Amino acid sequence: MIRRPCIPISSCADFIRPIALALFTSAAVVFTWTTISSISAAPLEKEQDRVRIVAQIRSILNAQQDAWNRGDIDGFMNGYARSRSTTFVSDDTVKRGWETVRDRYKKKYSDREKMGLLTFSDLEITPVSSNAAVALGRWKLKRAKDRPHGRFTLIFRKSAEGWRIVHDHTSAAAPDR
């Protein structure tokens, strides 16, 4: 009869724990990398692509600011995708559709005095793929009687017409006293 040496379970656990931890860590790293890699359908290949996308989106925001300051809401709306799915969120309301968003702006800012002078600042533009980007920033209006301001988050998509806003979430800060 062959006898096997008896190894106490506690020494097996001390030997197996580091191996199990290493295997678990390796699996977690592979899973995380696979998940992150699959998020973006069209990944950016080069830093040059990122720089180009940021410049293009910054140009659209500059054009919007200039159009607003000329009193041209239709020109301002050129930055938005002309789609029924374009979304604008503000003041606890959601507006859907390019025309609906344009009508909201025209009603709320019906004359130059209400429009004031618009300034965008603190822009952070982050491409997430070759056809999608997120822009975070501040807006401020300079008007005769007040200085409303706040923050915005914009989602841009690239289409045949170029980069356009498909989702705008804008909030206003409490009025200055």
Tab-separated table of N, CA, C and O in Angstrom, residues 27-148:
chain	number	residue	atom	x	y	z
A	27	ALA	N	-7.248	38.350	-14.546
A	27	ALA	CA	-8.563	38.295	-15.197
A	27	ALA	C	-9.247	39.659	-15.132
A	27	ALA	O	-9.860	40.111	-16.102
A	28	ALA	N	-9.140	40.349	-14.001
A	28	ALA	CA	-9.760	41.667	-13.851
A	28	ALA	C	-9.140	42.675	-14.812
A	28	ALA	O	-9.845	43.482	-15.427
A	29	VAL	N	-7.828	42.636	-14.965
A	29	VAL	CA	-7.153	43.550	-15.892
A	29	VAL	C	-7.598	43.285	-17.326
A	29	VAL	O	-7.922	44.213	-18.069
A	30	VAL	N	-7.653	42.030	-17.720
A	30	VAL	CA	-8.078	41.680	-19.079
A	30	VAL	C	-9.526	42.098	-19.305
A	30	VAL	O	-9.864	42.691	-20.326
A	31	PHE	N	-10.417	41.845	-18.334
A	31	PHE	CA	-11.821	42.225	-18.463
A	31	PHE	C	-11.955	43.745	-18.589
A	31	PHE	O	-12.689	44.246	-19.445
A	32	THR	N	-11.264	44.492	-17.746
A	32	THR	CA	-11.343	45.956	-17.776
A	32	THR	C	-10.839	46.487	-19.109
A	32	THR	O	-11.476	47.350	-19.720
A	33	TRP	N	-9.714	46.005	-19.573
A	33	TRP	CA	-9.154	46.473	-20.845
A	33	TRP	C	-10.114	46.174	-22.002
A	33	TRP	O	-10.366	47.011	-22.854
A	34	THR	N	-10.695	44.979	-22.006
A	34	THR	CA	-11.639	44.602	-23.058
A	34	THR	C	-12.863	45.506	-23.029
A	34	THR	O	-13.335	45.969	-24.062
A	35	THR	N	-13.376	45.785	-21.838
A	35	THR	CA	-14.551	46.644	-21.696
A	35	THR	C	-14.253	48.048	-22.185
A	35	THR	O	-15.017	48.628	-22.960
A	36	ILE	N	-13.150	48.637	-21.745
A	36	ILE	CA	-12.794	49.999	-22.152
A	36	ILE	C	-12.568	50.053	-23.658
A	36	ILE	O	-13.013	50.984	-24.327
A	37	SER	N	-11.921	49.072	-24.207
A	37	SER	CA	-11.646	49.062	-25.645
A	37	SER	C	-12.920	48.971	-26.468
A	37	SER	O	-12.990	49.490	-27.576
A	38	SER	N	-13.953	48.309	-25.943
A	38	SER	CA	-15.177	48.129	-26.722
A	38	SER	C	-16.134	49.301	-26.614
A	38	SER	O	-17.098	49.384	-27.356
A	39	ILE	N	-15.899	50.243	-25.701
A	39	ILE	CA	-16.810	51.376	-25.523
A	39	ILE	C	-16.843	52.245	-26.773
A	39	ILE	O	-17.885	52.685	-27.213
A	40	SER	N	-15.714	52.509	-27.353
A	40	SER	CA	-15.638	53.406	-28.501
A	40	SER	C	-15.641	52.599	-29.792
A	40	SER	O	-14.733	51.837	-30.049
A	41	ALA	N	-16.671	52.787	-30.598
A	41	ALA	CA	-16.792	52.028	-31.841
A	41	ALA	C	-15.738	52.439	-32.862
A	41	ALA	O	-15.306	51.648	-33.665
A	42	ALA	N	-15.370	53.705	-32.852
A	42	ALA	CA	-14.395	54.212	-33.811
A	42	ALA	C	-13.279	54.922	-33.037
A	42	ALA	O	-13.330	56.127	-32.849
A	43	PRO	N	-12.297	54.153	-32.550
A	43	PRO	CA	-11.280	54.753	-31.696
A	43	PRO	C	-10.410	55.768	-32.442
A	43	PRO	O	-10.280	55.712	-33.659
A	44	LEU	N	-9.858	56.689	-31.679
A	44	LEU	CA	-8.952	57.671	-32.258
A	44	LEU	C	-7.585	57.029	-32.413
A	44	LEU	O	-7.085	56.385	-31.504
A	45	GLU	N	-7.009	57.202	-33.574
A	45	GLU	CA	-5.727	56.564	-33.861
A	45	GLU	C	-4.540	57.388	-33.368
A	45	GLU	O	-3.566	56.844	-32.917
A	46	LYS	N	-4.627	58.687	-33.471
A	46	LYS	CA	-3.461	59.520	-33.200
A	46	LYS	C	-3.840	60.737	-32.383
A	46	LYS	O	-4.979	61.188	-32.392
A	47	GLU	N	-2.845	61.296	-31.700
A	47	GLU	CA	-3.048	62.538	-30.959
A	47	GLU	C	-3.444	63.658	-31.919
A	47	GLU	O	-4.228	64.530	-31.568
A	48	GLN	N	-2.950	63.596	-33.160
A	48	GLN	CA	-3.318	64.608	-34.169
A	48	GLN	C	-4.827	64.621	-34.391
A	48	GLN	O	-5.418	65.678	-34.600
A	49	ASP	N	-5.461	63.448	-34.354
A	49	ASP	CA	-6.913	63.364	-34.518
A	49	ASP	C	-7.618	64.091	-33.387
A	49	ASP	O	-8.567	64.833	-33.612
A	50	ARG	N	-7.152	63.887	-32.167
A	50	ARG	CA	-7.743	64.559	-31.007
A	50	ARG	C	-7.617	66.075	-31.153
A	50	ARG	O	-8.585	66.797	-30.920
A	51	VAL	N	-6.446	66.533	-31.504
A	51	VAL	CA	-6.203	67.974	-31.647
A	51	VAL	C	-7.103	68.558	-32.728
A	51	VAL	O	-7.703	69.626	-32.553
A	52	ARG	N	-7.251	67.860	-33.840
A	52	ARG	CA	-8.089	68.328	-34.952
A	52	ARG	C	-9.561	68.393	-34.533
A	52	ARG	O	-10.244	69.382	-34.799
A	53	ILE	N	-10.045	67.370	-33.844
A	53	ILE	CA	-11.437	67.340	-33.399
A	53	ILE	C	-11.705	68.482	-32.417
A	53	ILE	O	-12.705	69.198	-32.531
A	54	VAL	N	-10.808	68.675	-31.451
A	54	VAL	CA	-10.973	69.749	-30.476
A	54	VAL	C	-11.021	71.099	-31.186
A	54	VAL	O	-11.877	71.942	-30.881
A	55	ALA	N	-10.149	71.310	-32.154
A	55	ALA	CA	-10.132	72.581	-32.895
A	55	ALA	C	-11.429	72.784	-33.680
A	55	ALA	O	-11.981	73.894	-33.708
A	56	GLN	N	-11.935	71.725	-34.296
A	56	GLN	CA	-13.186	71.841	-35.062
A	56	GLN	C	-14.367	72.184	-34.161
A	56	GLN	O	-15.188	73.039	-34.493
A	57	ILE	N	-14.441	71.544	-33.020
A	57	ILE	CA	-15.549	71.808	-32.099
A	57	ILE	C	-15.414	73.195	-31.478
A	57	ILE	O	-16.402	73.932	-31.354
A	58	ARG	N	-14.210	73.585	-31.137
A	58	ARG	CA	-13.982	74.939	-30.606
A	58	ARG	C	-14.420	75.976	-31.637
A	58	ARG	O	-15.026	76.993	-31.295
A	59	SER	N	-14.164	75.713	-32.909
A	59	SER	CA	-14.572	76.623	-33.989
A	59	SER	C	-16.095	76.749	-34.055
A	59	SER	O	-16.630	77.845	-34.264
A	60	ILE	N	-16.805	75.654	-33.870
A	60	ILE	CA	-18.272	75.692	-33.879
A	60	ILE	C	-18.780	76.521	-32.709
A	60	ILE	O	-19.684	77.353	-32.861
A	61	LEU	N	-18.204	76.330	-31.534
A	61	LEU	CA	-18.619	77.104	-30.364
A	61	LEU	C	-18.314	78.589	-30.543
A	61	LEU	O	-19.123	79.446	-30.157
A	62	ASN	N	-17.180	78.906	-31.148
A	62	ASN	CA	-16.856	80.312	-31.442
A	62	ASN	C	-17.860	80.908	-32.420
A	62	ASN	O	-18.302	82.059	-32.257
A	63	ALA	N	-18.242	80.138	-33.440
A	63	ALA	CA	-19.226	80.609	-34.418
A	63	ALA	C	-20.582	80.818	-33.747
A	63	ALA	O	-21.291	81.787	-34.056
A	64	GLN	N	-20.942	79.935	-32.825
A	64	GLN	CA	-22.200	80.113	-32.099
A	64	GLN	C	-22.163	81.391	-31.262
A	64	GLN	O	-23.128	82.158	-31.251
A	65	GLN	N	-21.075	81.601	-30.562
A	65	GLN	CA	-20.927	82.800	-29.738
A	65	GLN	C	-21.030	84.049	-30.606
A	65	GLN	O	-21.741	85.003	-30.261
A	66	ASP	N	-20.350	84.060	-31.743
A	66	ASP	CA	-20.385	85.211	-32.656
A	66	ASP	C	-21.793	85.447	-33.200
A	66	ASP	O	-22.255	86.593	-33.256
A	67	ALA	N	-22.491	84.372	-33.587
A	67	ALA	CA	-23.851	84.513	-34.111
A	67	ALA	C	-24.766	85.083	-33.031
A	67	ALA	O	-25.567	85.992	-33.291
A	68	TRP	N	-24.672	84.574	-31.825
A	68	TRP	CA	-25.491	85.069	-30.724
A	68	TRP	C	-25.251	86.567	-30.524
A	68	TRP	O	-26.204	87.347	-30.385
A	69	ASN	N	-23.996	86.955	-30.525
A	69	ASN	CA	-23.655	88.355	-30.261
A	69	ASN	C	-24.034	89.283	-31.410
A	69	ASN	O	-24.066	90.503	-31.225
A	70	ARG	N	-24.367	88.724	-32.575
A	70	ARG	CA	-24.938	89.503	-33.690
A	70	ARG	C	-26.462	89.512	-33.632
A	70	ARG	O	-27.107	90.149	-34.457
A	71	GLY	N	-27.037	88.764	-32.687
A	71	GLY	CA	-28.489	88.657	-32.594
A	71	GLY	C	-29.072	87.640	-33.556
A	71	GLY	O	-30.258	87.673	-33.850
A	72	ASP	N	-28.249	86.695	-34.002
A	72	ASP	CA	-28.630	85.736	-35.035
A	72	ASP	C	-28.873	84.353	-34.424
A	72	ASP	O	-27.962	83.506	-34.377
A	73	ILE	N	-30.092	84.121	-33.954
A	73	ILE	CA	-30.395	82.825	-33.329
A	73	ILE	C	-30.321	81.691	-34.349
A	73	ILE	O	-29.840	80.604	-34.036
A	74	ASP	N	-30.768	81.944	-35.594
A	74	ASP	CA	-30.667	80.884	-36.605
A	74	ASP	C	-29.203	80.512	-36.853
A	74	ASP	O	-28.880	79.331	-36.998
A	75	GLY	N	-28.325	81.500	-36.886
A	75	GLY	CA	-26.894	81.223	-37.017
A	75	GLY	C	-26.361	80.446	-35.823
A	75	GLY	O	-25.557	79.520	-35.969
A	76	PHE	N	-26.811	80.820	-34.631
A	76	PHE	CA	-26.441	80.105	-33.412
A	76	PHE	C	-26.878	78.642	-33.507
A	76	PHE	O	-26.142	77.727	-33.124
A	77	MET	N	-28.064	78.415	-34.043
A	77	MET	CA	-28.615	77.055	-34.144
A	77	MET	C	-27.898	76.194	-35.180
A	77	MET	O	-28.084	74.981	-35.191
A	78	ASN	N	-27.061	76.784	-36.022
A	78	ASN	CA	-26.277	75.988	-36.978
A	78	ASN	C	-25.341	75.012	-36.272
A	78	ASN	O	-24.893	74.042	-36.869
A	79	GLY	N	-25.054	75.259	-34.995
A	79	GLY	CA	-24.199	74.349	-34.235
A	79	GLY	C	-24.900	73.078	-33.802
A	79	GLY	O	-24.258	72.133	-33.353
A	80	TYR	N	-26.224	73.051	-33.927
A	80	TYR	CA	-27.013	71.891	-33.507
A	80	TYR	C	-27.353	71.006	-34.699
A	80	TYR	O	-27.545	71.493	-35.804
A	81	ALA	N	-27.479	69.714	-34.434
A	81	ALA	CA	-27.905	68.768	-35.473
A	81	ALA	C	-29.362	69.059	-35.818
A	81	ALA	O	-30.209	69.162	-34.933
A	82	ARG	N	-29.655	69.179	-37.098
A	82	ARG	CA	-31.041	69.420	-37.561
A	82	ARG	C	-31.762	68.082	-37.589
A	82	ARG	O	-31.941	67.481	-38.647
A	83	SER	N	-32.167	67.679	-36.378
A	83	SER	CA	-32.764	66.357	-36.208
A	83	SER	C	-33.885	66.421	-35.180
A	83	SER	O	-33.844	67.255	-34.269
A	84	ARG	N	-34.840	65.536	-35.336
A	84	ARG	CA	-35.904	65.440	-34.330
A	84	ARG	C	-35.377	64.868	-33.020
A	84	ARG	O	-36.011	65.016	-31.972
A	85	SER	N	-34.215	64.220	-33.063
A	85	SER	CA	-33.662	63.624	-31.843
A	85	SER	C	-32.728	64.566	-31.080
A	85	SER	O	-32.275	64.223	-29.985
A	86	THR	N	-32.448	65.756	-31.616
A	86	THR	CA	-31.631	66.723	-30.886
A	86	THR	C	-32.343	67.053	-29.575
A	86	THR	O	-33.554	67.289	-29.559
A	87	THR	N	-31.591	67.048	-28.482
A	87	THR	CA	-32.177	67.201	-27.157
A	87	THR	C	-31.561	68.384	-26.420
A	87	THR	O	-30.343	68.567	-26.442
A	88	PHE	N	-32.416	69.173	-25.757
A	88	PHE	CA	-31.975	70.306	-24.936
A	88	PHE	C	-32.615	70.162	-23.565
A	88	PHE	O	-33.837	70.046	-23.451
A	89	VAL	N	-31.788	70.155	-22.504
A	89	VAL	CA	-32.278	70.009	-21.140
A	89	VAL	C	-31.885	71.244	-20.348
A	89	VAL	O	-30.719	71.640	-20.338
A	90	SER	N	-32.881	71.882	-19.697
A	90	SER	CA	-32.639	73.045	-18.848
A	90	SER	C	-33.889	73.304	-18.021
A	90	SER	O	-35.009	72.990	-18.456
A	91	ASP	N	-33.717	73.919	-16.857
A	91	ASP	CA	-34.851	74.308	-16.008
A	91	ASP	C	-35.834	73.162	-15.777
A	91	ASP	O	-37.042	73.360	-15.821
A	92	ASP	N	-35.351	71.969	-15.576
A	92	ASP	CA	-36.184	70.806	-15.316
A	92	ASP	C	-37.124	70.470	-16.471
A	92	ASP	O	-38.176	69.873	-16.286
A	93	THR	N	-36.751	70.879	-17.685
A	93	THR	CA	-37.542	70.515	-18.866
A	93	THR	C	-36.634	69.904	-19.921
A	93	THR	O	-35.440	70.185	-19.972
A	94	VAL	N	-37.237	69.090	-20.759
A	94	VAL	CA	-36.527	68.474	-21.871
A	94	VAL	C	-37.245	68.893	-23.149
A	94	VAL	O	-38.456	68.726	-23.275
A	95	LYS	N	-36.488	69.452	-24.076
A	95	LYS	CA	-37.030	69.815	-25.395
A	95	LYS	C	-36.363	68.903	-26.411
A	95	LYS	O	-35.154	68.706	-26.383
A	96	ARG	N	-37.172	68.383	-27.329
A	96	ARG	CA	-36.637	67.477	-28.351
A	96	ARG	C	-36.925	68.031	-29.736
A	96	ARG	O	-38.022	68.516	-30.000
A	97	GLY	N	-35.925	67.938	-30.580
A	97	GLY	CA	-36.065	68.367	-31.967
A	97	GLY	C	-35.443	69.737	-32.199
A	97	GLY	O	-35.592	70.646	-31.396
A	98	TRP	N	-34.721	69.852	-33.326
A	98	TRP	CA	-34.018	71.081	-33.657
A	98	TRP	C	-34.978	72.271	-33.688
A	98	TRP	O	-34.679	73.328	-33.123
A	99	GLU	N	-36.118	72.122	-34.344
A	99	GLU	CA	-37.069	73.236	-34.447
A	99	GLU	C	-37.621	73.637	-33.081
A	99	GLU	O	-37.788	74.826	-32.800
A	100	THR	N	-37.876	72.677	-32.224
A	100	THR	CA	-38.380	72.954	-30.877
A	100	THR	C	-37.345	73.743	-30.079
A	100	THR	O	-37.685	74.702	-29.382
A	101	VAL	N	-36.083	73.338	-30.185
A	101	VAL	CA	-35.007	74.042	-29.481
A	101	VAL	C	-34.880	75.467	-30.029
A	101	VAL	O	-34.792	76.430	-29.256
A	102	ARG	N	-34.919	75.623	-31.348
A	102	ARG	CA	-34.839	76.957	-31.953
A	102	ARG	C	-36.008	77.824	-31.493
A	102	ARG	O	-35.822	78.983	-31.128
A	103	ASP	N	-37.214	77.261	-31.480
A	103	ASP	CA	-38.389	78.022	-31.036
A	103	ASP	C	-38.245	78.458	-29.582
A	103	ASP	O	-38.644	79.570	-29.216
A	104	ARG	N	-37.681	77.606	-28.743
A	104	ARG	CA	-37.456	77.965	-27.341
A	104	ARG	C	-36.534	79.168	-27.246
A	104	ARG	O	-36.795	80.109	-26.506
A	105	TYR	N	-35.406	79.123	-27.979
A	105	TYR	CA	-34.465	80.249	-27.962
A	105	TYR	C	-35.141	81.526	-28.465
A	105	TYR	O	-34.978	82.592	-27.873
A	106	LYS	N	-35.884	81.424	-29.549
A	106	LYS	CA	-36.520	82.622	-30.118
A	106	LYS	C	-37.556	83.221	-29.168
A	106	LYS	O	-37.716	84.437	-29.114
A	107	LYS	N	-38.254	82.371	-28.428
A	107	LYS	CA	-39.257	82.872	-27.486
A	107	LYS	C	-38.575	83.491	-26.254
A	107	LYS	O	-38.932	84.583	-25.820
A	108	LYS	N	-37.601	82.790	-25.704
A	108	LYS	CA	-36.946	83.258	-24.477
A	108	LYS	C	-36.063	84.479	-24.718
A	108	LYS	O	-35.929	85.330	-23.836
A	109	TYR	N	-35.461	84.553	-25.906
A	109	TYR	CA	-34.540	85.652	-26.238
A	109	TYR	C	-35.081	86.386	-27.458
A	109	TYR	O	-34.458	86.401	-28.516
A	110	SER	N	-36.235	87.007	-27.283
A	110	SER	CA	-36.979	87.596	-28.408
A	110	SER	C	-36.417	88.924	-28.910
A	110	SER	O	-36.829	89.389	-29.964
A	111	ASP	N	-35.480	89.524	-28.190
A	111	ASP	CA	-34.869	90.770	-28.682
A	111	ASP	C	-33.417	90.852	-28.207
A	111	ASP	O	-32.977	90.066	-27.367
A	112	ARG	N	-32.695	91.809	-28.733
A	112	ARG	CA	-31.252	91.953	-28.438
A	112	ARG	C	-31.007	92.209	-26.952
A	112	ARG	O	-30.027	91.747	-26.398
A	113	GLU	N	-31.903	92.965	-26.317
A	113	GLU	CA	-31.721	93.250	-24.892
A	113	GLU	C	-31.749	91.962	-24.074
A	113	GLU	O	-30.945	91.782	-23.168
A	114	LYS	N	-32.659	91.057	-24.401
A	114	LYS	CA	-32.742	89.777	-23.681
A	114	LYS	C	-31.562	88.875	-24.009
A	114	LYS	O	-31.138	88.074	-23.169
A	115	MET	N	-31.051	88.996	-25.230
A	115	MET	CA	-29.924	88.138	-25.633
A	115	MET	C	-28.631	88.564	-24.948
A	115	MET	O	-27.849	87.717	-24.517
A	116	GLY	N	-28.394	89.871	-24.874
A	116	GLY	CA	-27.145	90.339	-24.294
A	116	GLY	C	-25.944	89.876	-25.106
A	116	GLY	O	-26.068	89.490	-26.275
A	117	LEU	N	-24.781	89.890	-24.465
A	117	LEU	CA	-23.548	89.401	-25.094
A	117	LEU	C	-23.149	88.088	-24.422
A	117	LEU	O	-23.029	88.014	-23.200
A	118	LEU	N	-22.942	87.082	-25.240
A	118	LEU	CA	-22.627	85.737	-24.759
A	118	LEU	C	-21.121	85.500	-24.757
A	118	LEU	O	-20.419	85.856	-25.704
A	119	THR	N	-20.662	84.876	-23.675
A	119	THR	CA	-19.267	84.446	-23.589
A	119	THR	C	-19.230	82.995	-23.129
A	119	THR	O	-19.880	82.643	-22.140
A	120	PHE	N	-18.499	82.169	-23.862
A	120	PHE	CA	-18.207	80.810	-23.422
A	120	PHE	C	-16.812	80.825	-22.816
A	120	PHE	O	-15.914	81.502	-23.329
A	121	SER	N	-16.603	80.054	-21.749
A	121	SER	CA	-15.267	79.975	-21.145
A	121	SER	C	-15.065	78.605	-20.510
A	121	SER	O	-16.001	77.795	-20.448
A	122	ASP	N	-13.851	78.386	-20.042
A	122	ASP	CA	-13.476	77.144	-19.347
A	122	ASP	C	-13.871	75.902	-20.133
A	122	ASP	O	-14.373	74.924	-19.567
A	123	LEU	N	-13.639	75.947	-21.437
A	123	LEU	CA	-14.027	74.824	-22.299
A	123	LEU	C	-13.101	73.630	-22.096
A	123	LEU	O	-11.881	73.767	-22.097
A	124	GLU	N	-13.720	72.478	-21.929
A	124	GLU	CA	-13.011	71.201	-21.886
A	124	GLU	C	-13.667	70.322	-22.937
A	124	GLU	O	-14.808	69.903	-22.772
A	125	ILE	N	-12.959	70.066	-24.018
A	125	ILE	CA	-13.502	69.275	-25.117
A	125	ILE	C	-12.781	67.939	-25.135
A	125	ILE	O	-11.554	67.895	-25.249
A	126	THR	N	-13.557	66.865	-25.026
A	126	THR	CA	-12.986	65.528	-24.934
A	126	THR	C	-13.540	64.642	-26.041
A	126	THR	O	-14.700	64.228	-25.978
A	127	PRO	N	-12.735	64.355	-27.070
A	127	PRO	CA	-13.182	63.380	-28.074
A	127	PRO	C	-13.259	61.999	-27.426
A	127	PRO	O	-12.370	61.607	-26.679
A	128	VAL	N	-14.342	61.292	-27.690
A	128	VAL	CA	-14.467	59.927	-27.169
A	128	VAL	C	-14.328	58.895	-28.281
A	128	VAL	O	-14.162	57.712	-28.004
A	129	SER	N	-14.412	59.333	-29.518
A	129	SER	CA	-14.166	58.483	-30.680
A	129	SER	C	-13.956	59.425	-31.866
A	129	SER	O	-13.953	60.640	-31.703
A	130	SER	N	-13.813	58.860	-33.046
A	130	SER	CA	-13.612	59.713	-34.225
A	130	SER	C	-14.892	60.417	-34.649
A	130	SER	O	-14.859	61.312	-35.476
A	131	ASN	N	-16.043	60.043	-34.052
A	131	ASN	CA	-17.298	60.704	-34.430
A	131	ASN	C	-18.157	61.128	-33.242
A	131	ASN	O	-19.347	61.384	-33.400
A	132	ALA	N	-17.552	61.229	-32.054
A	132	ALA	CA	-18.292	61.683	-30.875
A	132	ALA	C	-17.355	62.411	-29.922
A	132	ALA	O	-16.183	62.053	-29.784
A	133	ALA	N	-17.894	63.453	-29.282
A	133	ALA	CA	-17.104	64.230	-28.325
A	133	ALA	C	-18.033	64.856	-27.295
A	133	ALA	O	-19.229	65.032	-27.543
A	134	VAL	N	-17.453	65.193	-26.153
A	134	VAL	CA	-18.183	65.860	-25.083
A	134	VAL	C	-17.490	67.190	-24.813
A	134	VAL	O	-16.261	67.259	-24.761
A	135	ALA	N	-18.287	68.247	-24.658
A	135	ALA	CA	-17.749	69.562	-24.317
A	135	ALA	C	-18.394	70.028	-23.015
A	135	ALA	O	-19.611	69.950	-22.855
A	136	LEU	N	-17.562	70.480	-22.110
A	136	LEU	CA	-18.001	71.020	-20.836
A	136	LEU	C	-17.535	72.463	-20.786
A	136	LEU	O	-16.423	72.769	-21.221
A	137	GLY	N	-18.369	73.362	-20.297
A	137	GLY	CA	-17.939	74.750	-20.232
A	137	GLY	C	-18.865	75.619	-19.408
A	137	GLY	O	-19.823	75.150	-18.788
A	138	ARG	N	-18.537	76.903	-19.410
A	138	ARG	CA	-19.334	77.926	-18.741
A	138	ARG	C	-19.910	78.857	-19.793
A	138	ARG	O	-19.285	79.086	-20.822
A	139	TRP	N	-21.083	79.422	-19.510
A	139	TRP	CA	-21.667	80.456	-20.349
A	139	TRP	C	-21.980	81.654	-19.458
A	139	TRP	O	-22.216	81.509	-18.250
A	140	LYS	N	-21.938	82.837	-20.055
A	140	LYS	CA	-22.282	84.048	-19.324
A	140	LYS	C	-22.917	85.026	-20.297
A	140	LYS	O	-22.447	85.186	-21.426
A	141	LEU	N	-24.003	85.657	-19.870
A	141	LEU	CA	-24.620	86.724	-20.645
A	141	LEU	C	-24.370	88.043	-19.934
A	141	LEU	O	-24.536	88.141	-18.714
A	142	LYS	N	-23.972	89.024	-20.710
A	142	LYS	CA	-23.805	90.381	-20.175
A	142	LYS	C	-24.962	91.196	-20.728
A	142	LYS	O	-25.037	91.430	-21.944
A	143	ARG	N	-25.890	91.579	-19.831
A	143	ARG	CA	-27.043	92.365	-20.238
A	143	ARG	C	-27.089	93.642	-19.402
A	143	ARG	O	-26.394	93.755	-18.375
A	144	ALA	N	-27.920	94.586	-19.813
A	144	ALA	CA	-27.996	95.877	-19.125
A	144	ALA	C	-28.382	95.714	-17.658
A	144	ALA	O	-27.839	96.401	-16.790
A	145	LYS	N	-29.295	94.788	-17.357
A	145	LYS	CA	-29.830	94.684	-15.998
A	145	LYS	C	-29.291	93.519	-15.182
A	145	LYS	O	-29.509	93.467	-13.971
A	146	ASP	N	-28.643	92.559	-15.820
A	146	ASP	CA	-28.170	91.400	-15.065
A	146	ASP	C	-27.032	90.689	-15.796
A	146	ASP	O	-26.659	91.068	-16.904
A	147	ARG	N	-26.493	89.681	-15.141
A	147	ARG	CA	-25.382	88.895	-15.672
A	147	ARG	C	-25.630	87.402	-15.418
A	147	ARG	O	-24.930	86.773	-14.630
A	148	PRO	N	-26.661	86.824	-16.066
A	148	PRO	CA	-26.895	85.387	-15.842
A	148	PRO	C	-25.707	84.563	-16.346
A	148	PRO	O	-25.017	84.952	-17.296
